[in-house]
Short mmCIF file of C-alpha atoms in Angstrom, two decimals:
data_model
loop_
_atom_site.label_atom_id
_atom_site.label_comp_id
_atom_site.label_asym_id
_atom_site.label_seq_id
_atom_site.Cartn_x
_atom_site.Cartn_y
_atom_site.Cartn_z
CA GLY C 2 103.17 -126.26 -229.53
CA ARG C 3 105.87 -124.92 -231.65
CA ARG C 4 104.41 -121.53 -231.90
CA ALA C 5 103.91 -121.31 -228.24
CA GLU C 6 107.49 -122.44 -227.77
CA ARG C 7 108.71 -119.82 -230.20
CA GLY C 8 106.57 -117.19 -228.50
CA ARG C 9 108.14 -118.05 -225.15
CA GLN C 10 111.58 -117.95 -226.60
CA GLN C 11 110.82 -114.63 -228.23
CA ARG C 12 109.55 -113.20 -224.94
CA TRP C 13 112.56 -114.59 -223.19
CA VAL C 14 114.88 -112.96 -225.77
CA ASP C 15 112.87 -109.74 -225.50
CA ASP C 16 113.12 -109.89 -221.72
CA LEU C 17 116.86 -110.45 -221.97
CA GLU C 18 117.23 -107.52 -224.32
CA GLN C 19 115.15 -105.32 -222.04
CA GLU C 20 117.21 -106.48 -219.08
CA LYS C 21 120.35 -105.77 -221.08
CA ALA C 22 119.08 -102.30 -222.03
CA LYS C 23 118.19 -101.59 -218.37
CA ARG C 24 121.65 -102.68 -217.24
CA ILE C 25 123.31 -100.55 -219.92
CA TRP C 26 121.10 -97.63 -218.94
CA THR C 27 121.89 -98.19 -215.24
CA ALA C 28 125.61 -98.43 -215.99
CA LEU C 29 125.53 -95.30 -218.12
CA SER C 30 123.50 -93.47 -215.47
CA GLY C 31 125.99 -94.57 -212.82
CA LEU C 32 128.90 -93.44 -214.97
CA GLY C 33 127.16 -90.14 -215.56
CA VAL C 34 126.63 -89.66 -211.83
CA VAL C 35 130.27 -90.59 -211.12
CA ALA C 36 131.45 -88.23 -213.87
CA LEU C 37 129.26 -85.48 -212.45
CA LEU C 38 130.61 -86.12 -208.94
CA LEU C 39 134.18 -86.15 -210.23
CA LEU C 40 133.60 -82.95 -212.14
CA THR C 41 132.00 -81.35 -209.10
CA ALA C 42 135.00 -82.37 -206.97
CA ALA C 43 137.56 -81.56 -209.67
CA VAL C 44 136.53 -77.92 -210.13
CA PRO C 45 137.26 -76.88 -206.51
CA LEU C 46 140.37 -79.06 -206.49
CA ALA C 47 141.58 -77.44 -209.71
CA ARG C 48 140.79 -74.00 -208.29
CA HIS C 49 142.68 -74.91 -205.10
CA LEU C 50 145.71 -76.15 -207.04
CA THR C 51 145.57 -73.22 -209.45
CA GLY C 52 145.35 -70.81 -206.53
CA ALA C 53 148.37 -72.43 -204.85
CA VAL C 54 150.37 -72.29 -208.08
CA LYS C 55 149.38 -68.64 -208.60
CA SER C 56 150.45 -67.83 -205.02
CA LEU C 57 153.83 -69.47 -205.67
CA ASP C 58 154.10 -67.54 -208.94
CA ARG C 59 153.51 -64.24 -207.11
CA ALA C 60 156.12 -65.21 -204.48
CA MET C 61 158.63 -66.03 -207.24
CA THR C 62 157.96 -62.67 -208.89
CA ARG C 63 158.55 -60.82 -205.60
CA ILE C 64 161.80 -62.73 -204.99
CA ALA C 65 162.95 -62.06 -208.56
CA ALA C 66 162.31 -58.35 -207.91
CA GLY C 67 164.62 -58.53 -204.86
CA ASP C 68 162.05 -58.92 -202.06
CA THR C 69 163.57 -61.81 -200.13
CA LEU C 70 161.68 -61.06 -196.91
CA SER C 71 158.12 -61.84 -197.98
CA ALA C 72 156.48 -65.12 -196.97
CA ILE C 73 156.37 -68.11 -199.31
CA PRO C 74 152.98 -69.84 -199.27
CA GLY C 75 152.64 -73.63 -199.16
CA LEU C 76 155.80 -74.54 -197.21
CA GLU C 77 153.74 -76.74 -194.87
CA ARG C 78 152.10 -78.74 -197.67
CA GLY C 79 153.12 -82.37 -198.20
CA ASP C 80 152.41 -82.48 -201.92
CA GLU C 81 154.22 -81.28 -205.04
CA ILE C 82 153.13 -77.70 -204.35
CA GLY C 83 154.87 -77.94 -200.96
CA ASP C 84 157.99 -79.35 -202.67
CA MET C 85 157.98 -76.38 -205.06
CA ALA C 86 157.51 -73.94 -202.15
CA ARG C 87 160.43 -75.46 -200.22
CA ALA C 88 162.63 -75.32 -203.34
CA LEU C 89 161.73 -71.64 -203.72
CA ASP C 90 162.57 -71.08 -200.03
CA ARG C 91 166.05 -72.65 -200.55
CA PHE C 92 166.51 -70.46 -203.63
CA ARG C 93 165.58 -67.39 -201.59
CA ALA C 94 168.08 -68.34 -198.85
CA ASP C 95 170.81 -68.79 -201.47
CA LEU C 96 169.87 -65.44 -202.99
CA ASP C 97 170.18 -63.82 -199.53
CA LYS C 98 173.65 -65.36 -199.09
CA LEU C 99 174.67 -64.13 -202.53
CA GLY C 100 173.44 -60.64 -201.68
CA GLU C 101 175.42 -60.69 -198.43
CA LEU C 102 178.55 -61.83 -200.27
CA ARG C 103 178.10 -59.01 -202.79
CA ARG C 104 177.68 -56.45 -199.99
CA GLU C 105 180.84 -57.77 -198.29
CA GLN C 106 182.71 -57.59 -201.60
CA VAL C 107 181.62 -53.98 -202.14
CA GLU C 108 182.68 -53.10 -198.58
CA GLN C 109 186.05 -54.81 -199.09
CA GLU C 110 186.55 -52.92 -202.35
CA LYS C 111 185.71 -49.65 -200.54
CA ARG C 112 188.17 -50.47 -197.75
CA THR C 113 190.86 -51.40 -200.28
CA ALA C 114 190.28 -48.19 -202.26
CA ALA C 115 190.39 -46.11 -199.06
CA ALA C 116 193.61 -47.83 -197.94
CA ARG C 117 195.15 -47.30 -201.38
CA LYS C 118 194.10 -43.63 -201.31
CA GLN C 119 195.63 -43.27 -197.84
CA GLU C 120 198.87 -44.95 -199.00
CA LEU C 121 199.07 -42.63 -202.02
CA ALA C 122 198.41 -39.59 -199.81
CA GLU C 123 201.15 -40.68 -197.39
CA LEU C 124 203.54 -41.34 -200.29
CA ALA C 125 202.77 -37.90 -201.75
CA ASP C 126 203.32 -36.29 -198.31
CA ARG C 127 206.66 -38.09 -197.87
CA PHE C 128 207.71 -37.08 -201.37
CA GLU C 129 206.68 -33.47 -200.74
CA ARG C 130 208.61 -33.39 -197.43
CA SER C 131 211.66 -34.91 -199.12
CA VAL C 132 211.54 -32.39 -201.95
CA LYS C 133 211.02 -29.56 -199.45
CA GLN C 134 214.01 -30.73 -197.40
CA SER C 135 216.14 -30.94 -200.55
CA VAL C 136 215.02 -27.48 -201.65
CA ASP C 137 215.69 -26.13 -198.16
CA ARG C 138 219.21 -27.66 -198.18
CA VAL C 139 219.92 -26.26 -201.64
CA ALA C 140 218.58 -22.88 -200.54
CA GLY C 141 220.73 -23.06 -197.39
CA SER C 142 223.77 -24.03 -199.43
CA ALA C 143 223.05 -21.25 -201.86
CA GLY C 144 222.80 -18.82 -198.93
CA LYS C 145 226.11 -20.05 -197.51
CA LEU C 146 227.64 -19.85 -200.97
CA LYS C 147 226.35 -16.31 -201.34
CA SER C 148 227.69 -15.43 -197.89
CA THR C 149 231.06 -17.04 -198.68
CA SER C 150 231.12 -15.28 -202.02
CA ALA C 151 230.39 -11.97 -200.33
CA THR C 152 233.17 -12.64 -197.82
CA LEU C 153 235.61 -13.54 -200.59
CA THR C 154 234.59 -10.47 -202.56
CA GLU C 155 235.13 -8.29 -199.50
CA SER C 156 238.47 -10.00 -198.84
CA ALA C 157 239.52 -9.40 -202.43
CA ARG C 158 238.51 -5.74 -202.18
CA SER C 159 240.34 -5.44 -198.89
CA MET C 160 243.46 -7.00 -200.45
CA VAL C 161 243.22 -4.66 -203.38
CA ARG C 162 242.98 -1.72 -200.99
CA ARG C 163 245.83 -3.01 -198.88
CA SER C 164 247.91 -3.74 -201.90
CA GLY C 165 247.29 -0.17 -202.94
CA ASP C 166 248.54 0.95 -199.48
CA VAL C 167 251.45 -1.48 -199.54
CA SER C 168 252.71 -0.36 -202.90
CA PRO C 169 253.83 3.13 -201.85
CA ARG C 170 255.20 1.81 -198.56
CA ALA C 171 257.04 -0.90 -200.36
CA ALA C 172 258.56 1.68 -202.65
CA GLU C 173 259.50 3.80 -199.63
CA SER C 174 260.89 0.74 -197.85
CA ALA C 175 262.83 -0.21 -200.97
CA SER C 176 264.24 3.25 -201.14
CA LYS C 177 265.21 3.10 -197.44
CA VAL C 178 266.69 -0.35 -197.96
CA GLY C 179 268.67 1.15 -200.85
CA VAL C 180 269.89 3.95 -198.57
CA VAL C 181 270.84 1.42 -195.87
CA HIS C 182 272.59 -0.69 -198.48
CA ARG C 183 274.65 2.24 -199.73
CA ALA C 184 275.41 3.25 -196.24
CA THR C 185 276.47 -0.29 -195.43
CA GLU C 186 278.68 -0.32 -198.50
CA GLU C 187 280.30 2.90 -197.39
CA LEU C 188 280.71 1.65 -193.87
CA ALA C 189 282.01 -1.74 -194.90
CA PRO C 190 285.62 -0.54 -195.72
CA SER C 191 285.67 1.37 -192.48
CA ILE C 192 284.54 -1.61 -190.52
CA GLU C 193 287.15 -3.71 -192.24
CA ALA C 194 289.76 -1.28 -191.26
CA ILE C 195 288.76 -1.26 -187.66
#
């Protein structure tokens, strides 16, 4: 009996070990199949995610180069890729606003420069007119002064000529006055007597 009992126990232990080995083999086979399925599913998923990330990268590169009109892929997605696409879209909109503000600033600077140039031109014109008026007045005054000087010179010449004419007449008149005076002196005693 004991041997037979030991033989049964040994078969039972062997059966358990075989059962255990089958279960381990089944579990490992199942894990292998699951791993293979996961790997098979992961490769396309990884390619899909990598493709989406590469598309976003190309869109970012275009926006960085100044192309704010091209489409951004993935905006409709509900995952992290979609979140990244929407963030890039907000960045692009802000970049557009910044560009518009810069264009407005450049236009304002152009308008300011043009207005300043116009003001300086008007100031220069006013200054030129003022200087021209002053020069014209000085020239007019100089002309009047020249005319007055010519008149005075002519008057002086005329006086010199007249004084030359007056001198002999004055001498003649003085001599006649002297004659009248002597005659009056001679006539005075006679007039007294009468």
